Structures are given as structure tokens and as C-alpha cells.
């Protein structure tokens, strides 16, 4: 049975990814920060772990719980947008965004990567086209953009370390999705984004080089 790990599956795209993988007969391991959200995921048929990605002890504990797993797909979906205003960032906003979107990935990817490599699978982070340096056309959301550019850098380093061992490392742009982060005016439903992400990951050939790609399979420049 194929195995998927979804980190950050309480709602939105992450929850939909977990639901769809379970529906298709995968064994799904899903994390959420709250016990109630884990209970909802368990009701779908997922194996659950309570995880705050900013809690270093909890991250280490997840590594211990996952020891020996072979992951066909692992998706780091946990993330925050941060302040909607631009300009001078306060320390608390900077720390929250960078710790959640970047530091957590620096801790979690080395845990998941060997388990993905063991299965010759796909290791993905939920990035954004907003983090692209080559395709950037706006300065709006500068703190979020900086965090996703940094996340992409972490993903590239992970590919250098684990790509040769069998892990295909992927930065994903999920599209503009109707979630708490994307807002009600976004043009994609979480189900459509999740479905596209799953199809895109399934279609990607194994690669030692990192890939930056949208939910619909369109490549994005770093």
C-alpha cells in the first residue's frame, strides 16, 4: 500500500490532500496542531499525530514515531501568511512567519527525506509562485515572499543532500486557493488544487534535481 505523509492537514489544501489520498486507498499519516483536528482526520481514515511544527521537541518526537517508514509522498503543507500590510515588519511577525515557513522545514525535511528516499518517492513543500525570484512582478506580501524564497532554498539544499539517494524534491505552487490564507475571492477550490497537486506529483519523473512546479504541472522559474 502506498503511503503519504501530510504535515499540516487540519484544513484547506492539507485536509483535502489527506482526504483524497485516503479515498484512493493510500495509507495516510497526517498531522495537525489540535486534537480535535486530528480526530476529524482520523474519522476520514488517516493515522494522526498532534504536531506544532514550531515545537522542536514535538518535531523530534514525530521523527521517532516515523522511524522505519517508507513514504511514497511527503508534503510539508504547514505555513502562515503573516501580516497583510507591507513595510517595516515587527519582530513578532517576522519570527512567526520565518519560524513556521522556514525553520520548521529545516527541521522536518531531514526527518522526512530519508524515508522518502527509501521509497524512491516525492518530497514536496508547499511553496508559492510569490517566492520566485525570476518571475516576481509585485512587491506585495514581502515577508511571505521572503519566507517562500527561503523555503525554496531549503528545498534545493535538501535535493543536494537526498536527491542522489532517491528522493525527488518538489516545491509546489498550489494556485490561488479559497482558504483562510487565500481568501474568498480566490479562483480555486481546495479540492481542485489538491487534485492537481496529486496528479502533478504522480506524473513527475524521478529526479535528483529539485523541481518548482504549479499544481497544474506548469514549471515555475526559481
Coordinates of N, CA and C in Angstrom, one line a residue, residues 39-139:
X39 N -8.8 14.3 15.4 CA -9.9 13.4 15.4 C -10.7 13.4 14.1
X40 N -10.8 14.6 13.5 CA -11.5 14.7 12.2 C -10.8 14.0 11.1
X41 N -9.5 14.1 11.2 CA -8.7 13.4 10.2 C -8.7 11.9 10.4
X42 N -8.8 11.4 11.6 CA -8.9 10.0 11.9 C -10.2 9.5 11.4
X43 N -11.3 10.3 11.5 CA -12.6 9.9 11.0 C -12.6 9.7 9.5
X44 N -11.7 10.3 8.8 CA -11.5 10.1 7.4 C -10.8 8.8 7.1
X45 N -10.0 8.3 8.1 CA -9.3 7.1 7.9 C -7.8 7.3 7.9
X46 N -7.3 8.5 8.3 CA -5.9 8.8 8.4 C -5.4 8.4 9.8
X47 N -4.1 8.0 9.8 CA -3.3 7.9 11.0 C -2.9 9.3 11.4
X48 N -3.0 9.7 12.7 CA -2.8 11.1 13.0 C -1.8 11.3 14.1
X49 N -1.1 12.4 14.1 CA -0.2 12.8 15.1 C -0.4 14.3 15.4
X50 N -0.6 14.7 16.7 CA -0.6 16.1 17.0 C 0.8 16.7 16.9
X51 N 0.9 17.8 16.1 CA 2.2 18.4 15.9 C 2.1 19.9 15.7
X52 N 2.8 20.6 16.5 CA 3.1 22.0 16.3 C 4.5 22.1 15.7
X53 N 4.5 22.5 14.4 CA 5.8 22.5 13.7 C 6.8 23.4 14.3
X54 N 6.4 24.4 15.2 CA 7.3 25.3 15.9 C 7.8 24.8 17.2
X55 N 7.4 23.6 17.6 CA 7.8 22.9 18.8 C 8.9 21.9 18.5
X56 N 10.1 22.2 18.8 CA 11.3 21.4 18.4 C 11.2 20.0 19.0
X57 N 10.7 19.9 20.3 CA 10.5 18.6 20.9 C 9.5 17.7 20.2
X58 N 8.4 18.4 19.8 CA 7.3 17.7 19.0 C 7.8 17.2 17.7
X59 N 8.6 18.0 17.0 CA 9.2 17.6 15.7 C 10.1 16.4 15.9
X60 N 11.0 16.5 16.9 CA 11.9 15.3 17.2 C 11.0 14.1 17.5
X61 N 10.0 14.3 18.2 CA 9.1 13.1 18.6 C 8.4 12.5 17.3
X62 N 8.1 13.4 16.4 CA 7.5 12.9 15.1 C 8.5 12.0 14.4
X63 N 9.8 12.5 14.4 CA 10.8 11.7 13.8 C 11.0 10.3 14.4
X64 N 10.8 10.2 15.7 CA 10.9 8.9 16.3 C 9.7 8.1 16.0
X65 N 8.5 8.7 15.9 CA 7.3 7.9 15.5 C 7.3 7.4 14.1
X66 N 8.0 8.1 13.2 CA 8.1 7.8 11.8 C 9.2 6.8 11.5
X67 N 10.1 6.6 12.4 CA 11.3 5.8 12.1 C 10.9 4.4 11.5
X68 N 11.6 4.2 10.4 CA 11.4 2.9 9.6 C 10.3 3.0 8.6
X69 N 9.6 4.1 8.4 CA 8.5 4.2 7.4 C 9.2 4.4 6.0
X70 N 8.5 4.0 5.0 CA 8.8 4.2 3.6 C 7.7 5.1 3.0
X71 N 8.0 6.3 2.7 CA 7.0 7.3 2.3 C 7.1 7.5 0.8
X72 N 6.0 7.2 0.1 CA 5.9 7.4 -1.3 C 5.7 8.9 -1.7
X73 N 5.0 9.6 -0.8 CA 4.8 11.0 -0.9 C 4.9 11.6 0.5
X74 N 5.6 12.7 0.6 CA 5.5 13.5 1.9 C 5.4 15.0 1.5
X75 N 4.4 15.6 2.1 CA 4.1 17.0 1.7 C 4.1 17.9 3.0
X76 N 5.0 18.8 3.0 CA 5.0 19.8 4.1 C 4.1 21.0 3.8
X77 N 2.9 21.0 4.3 CA 1.9 21.9 4.0 C 1.8 23.1 5.0
X78 N 2.3 22.8 6.2 CA 2.1 23.8 7.3 C 2.7 25.1 6.9
X79 N 2.0 26.2 7.1 CA 2.6 27.5 6.8 C 1.6 28.7 7.2
X80 N 2.1 29.9 7.2 CA 1.3 31.0 7.6 C 1.7 32.2 6.6
X81 N 0.7 33.1 6.4 CA 1.0 34.2 5.5 C 1.6 35.4 6.3
X82 N 1.2 35.6 7.5 CA 1.7 36.7 8.3 C 0.9 38.0 8.1
X83 N 1.5 39.2 8.3 CA 0.8 40.4 8.2 C 0.4 40.7 6.8
X84 N -0.8 41.3 6.6 CA -1.3 41.7 5.3 C -0.7 43.0 4.8
X85 N -0.1 43.8 5.7 CA 0.5 45.0 5.3 C 1.9 44.8 5.0
X86 N 2.5 45.7 4.2 CA 3.9 45.7 3.8 C 4.7 46.8 4.5
X87 N 6.0 46.7 4.4 CA 6.8 47.8 5.0 C 7.5 47.2 6.2
X88 N 7.7 48.1 7.2 CA 8.6 47.8 8.4 C 8.0 46.6 9.2
X89 N 8.6 45.4 9.2 CA 8.0 44.3 9.9 C 8.4 44.3 11.4
X90 N 7.5 44.0 12.3 CA 7.8 43.9 13.7 C 8.4 42.5 13.9
X91 N 9.1 42.4 15.0 CA 9.9 41.2 15.3 C 9.0 40.0 15.5
X92 N 7.8 40.2 16.1 CA 6.9 39.0 16.3 C 6.4 38.5 15.0
X93 N 6.0 39.4 14.1 CA 5.5 38.9 12.8 C 6.6 38.2 12.0
X94 N 7.8 38.8 12.0 CA 8.9 38.1 11.3 C 9.2 36.8 11.9
X95 N 9.3 36.7 13.2 CA 9.6 35.4 13.8 C 8.6 34.3 13.5
X96 N 7.3 34.7 13.6 CA 6.2 33.8 13.4 C 6.3 33.2 11.9
X97 N 6.4 34.1 11.0 CA 6.4 33.7 9.6 C 7.7 32.9 9.3
X98 N 8.8 33.3 9.7 CA 10.1 32.6 9.3 C 10.2 31.3 10.1
X99 N 9.8 31.3 11.3 CA 9.9 30.0 12.1 C 8.9 29.0 11.5
X100 N 7.7 29.4 11.2 CA 6.7 28.4 10.7 C 7.0 28.0 9.2
X101 N 7.4 28.9 8.4 CA 7.6 28.6 7.0 C 9.0 28.1 6.6
X102 N 10.0 28.5 7.4 CA 11.4 28.2 7.1 C 12.1 27.3 8.1
X103 N 12.1 27.7 9.3 CA 12.8 26.9 10.4 C 12.2 25.6 10.5
X104 N 10.9 25.5 10.5 CA 10.2 24.2 10.6 C 10.6 23.3 9.5
X105 N 10.7 23.8 8.3 CA 11.1 23.0 7.2 C 12.6 22.5 7.3
X106 N 13.4 23.3 7.9 CA 14.8 23.0 8.1 C 14.9 21.8 9.1
X107 N 13.9 21.7 10.0 CA 13.9 20.6 10.9 C 13.2 19.4 10.4
X108 N 12.1 19.6 9.7 CA 11.3 18.5 9.2 C 11.8 17.7 8.0
X109 N 12.4 18.5 7.0 CA 12.8 17.9 5.8 C 13.9 16.8 6.0
X110 N 14.9 17.1 6.9 CA 15.9 16.0 7.1 C 15.3 14.7 7.8
X111 N 14.1 14.9 8.5 CA 13.5 13.7 9.0 C 12.7 13.0 8.0
X112 N 12.0 13.7 7.1 CA 11.2 13.0 6.1 C 12.0 12.5 4.9
X113 N 13.1 13.2 4.5 CA 13.8 12.9 3.3 C 14.3 11.5 3.2
X114 N 15.0 10.9 4.3 CA 15.4 9.6 4.2 C 14.3 8.5 4.0
X115 N 13.2 8.9 4.6 CA 12.0 7.9 4.5 C 11.4 8.0 3.1
X116 N 11.5 9.2 2.5 CA 11.0 9.3 1.1 C 12.0 8.6 0.1
X117 N 13.3 8.9 0.4 CA 14.4 8.3 -0.4 C 14.3 6.7 -0.4
X118 N 13.9 6.2 0.7 CA 13.9 4.7 0.9 C 12.8 4.1 0.0
X119 N 11.8 5.0 -0.4 CA 10.7 4.5 -1.2 C 10.9 5.0 -2.7
X120 N 11.9 5.8 -2.9 CA 12.1 6.4 -4.2 C 10.9 7.4 -4.5
X121 N 10.5 8.1 -3.5 CA 9.2 8.9 -3.6 C 9.4 10.4 -3.8
X122 N 8.4 11.1 -3.6 CA 8.3 12.6 -3.8 C 8.3 13.3 -2.5
X123 N 9.2 14.2 -2.3 CA 9.2 15.1 -1.1 C 8.9 16.5 -1.5
X124 N 7.7 17.0 -1.0 CA 7.2 18.3 -1.5 C 7.0 19.3 -0.4
X125 N 7.3 20.5 -0.7 CA 7.0 21.6 0.2 C 5.9 22.5 -0.5
X126 N 5.0 23.1 0.3 CA 4.0 24.0 -0.2 C 4.6 25.4 -0.3
X127 N 5.1 25.7 -1.4 CA 5.8 27.0 -1.6 C 4.7 27.9 -2.3
X128 N 5.2 28.8 -3.1 CA 4.3 29.7 -3.8 C 5.0 30.4 -4.9
X129 N 4.3 30.7 -6.0 CA 4.9 31.5 -7.1 C 5.4 32.8 -6.5
X130 N 4.8 33.3 -5.4 CA 5.2 34.6 -4.8 C 6.7 34.5 -4.3
X131 N 7.2 33.3 -4.1 CA 8.6 33.1 -3.7 C 9.6 33.1 -4.8
X132 N 9.1 33.1 -6.1 CA 10.0 33.0 -7.2 C 10.7 34.3 -7.4
X133 N 12.1 34.3 -7.6 CA 12.8 35.5 -7.8 C 12.8 35.9 -9.3
X134 N 12.8 34.9 -10.2 CA 12.8 35.1 -11.6 C 11.5 35.6 -12.2
X135 N 10.4 35.2 -11.5 CA 9.0 35.5 -12.1 C 8.3 36.6 -11.3
X136 N 9.0 37.2 -10.4 CA 8.3 38.2 -9.5 C 8.0 39.5 -10.2
X137 N 6.7 39.9 -10.0 CA 6.2 41.1 -10.7 C 5.6 42.1 -9.7
X138 N 5.6 41.8 -8.4 CA 5.0 42.6 -7.4 C 5.8 42.5 -6.1
X139 N 5.7 43.5 -5.3 CA 6.4 43.5 -4.0 C 5.4 43.3 -2.9

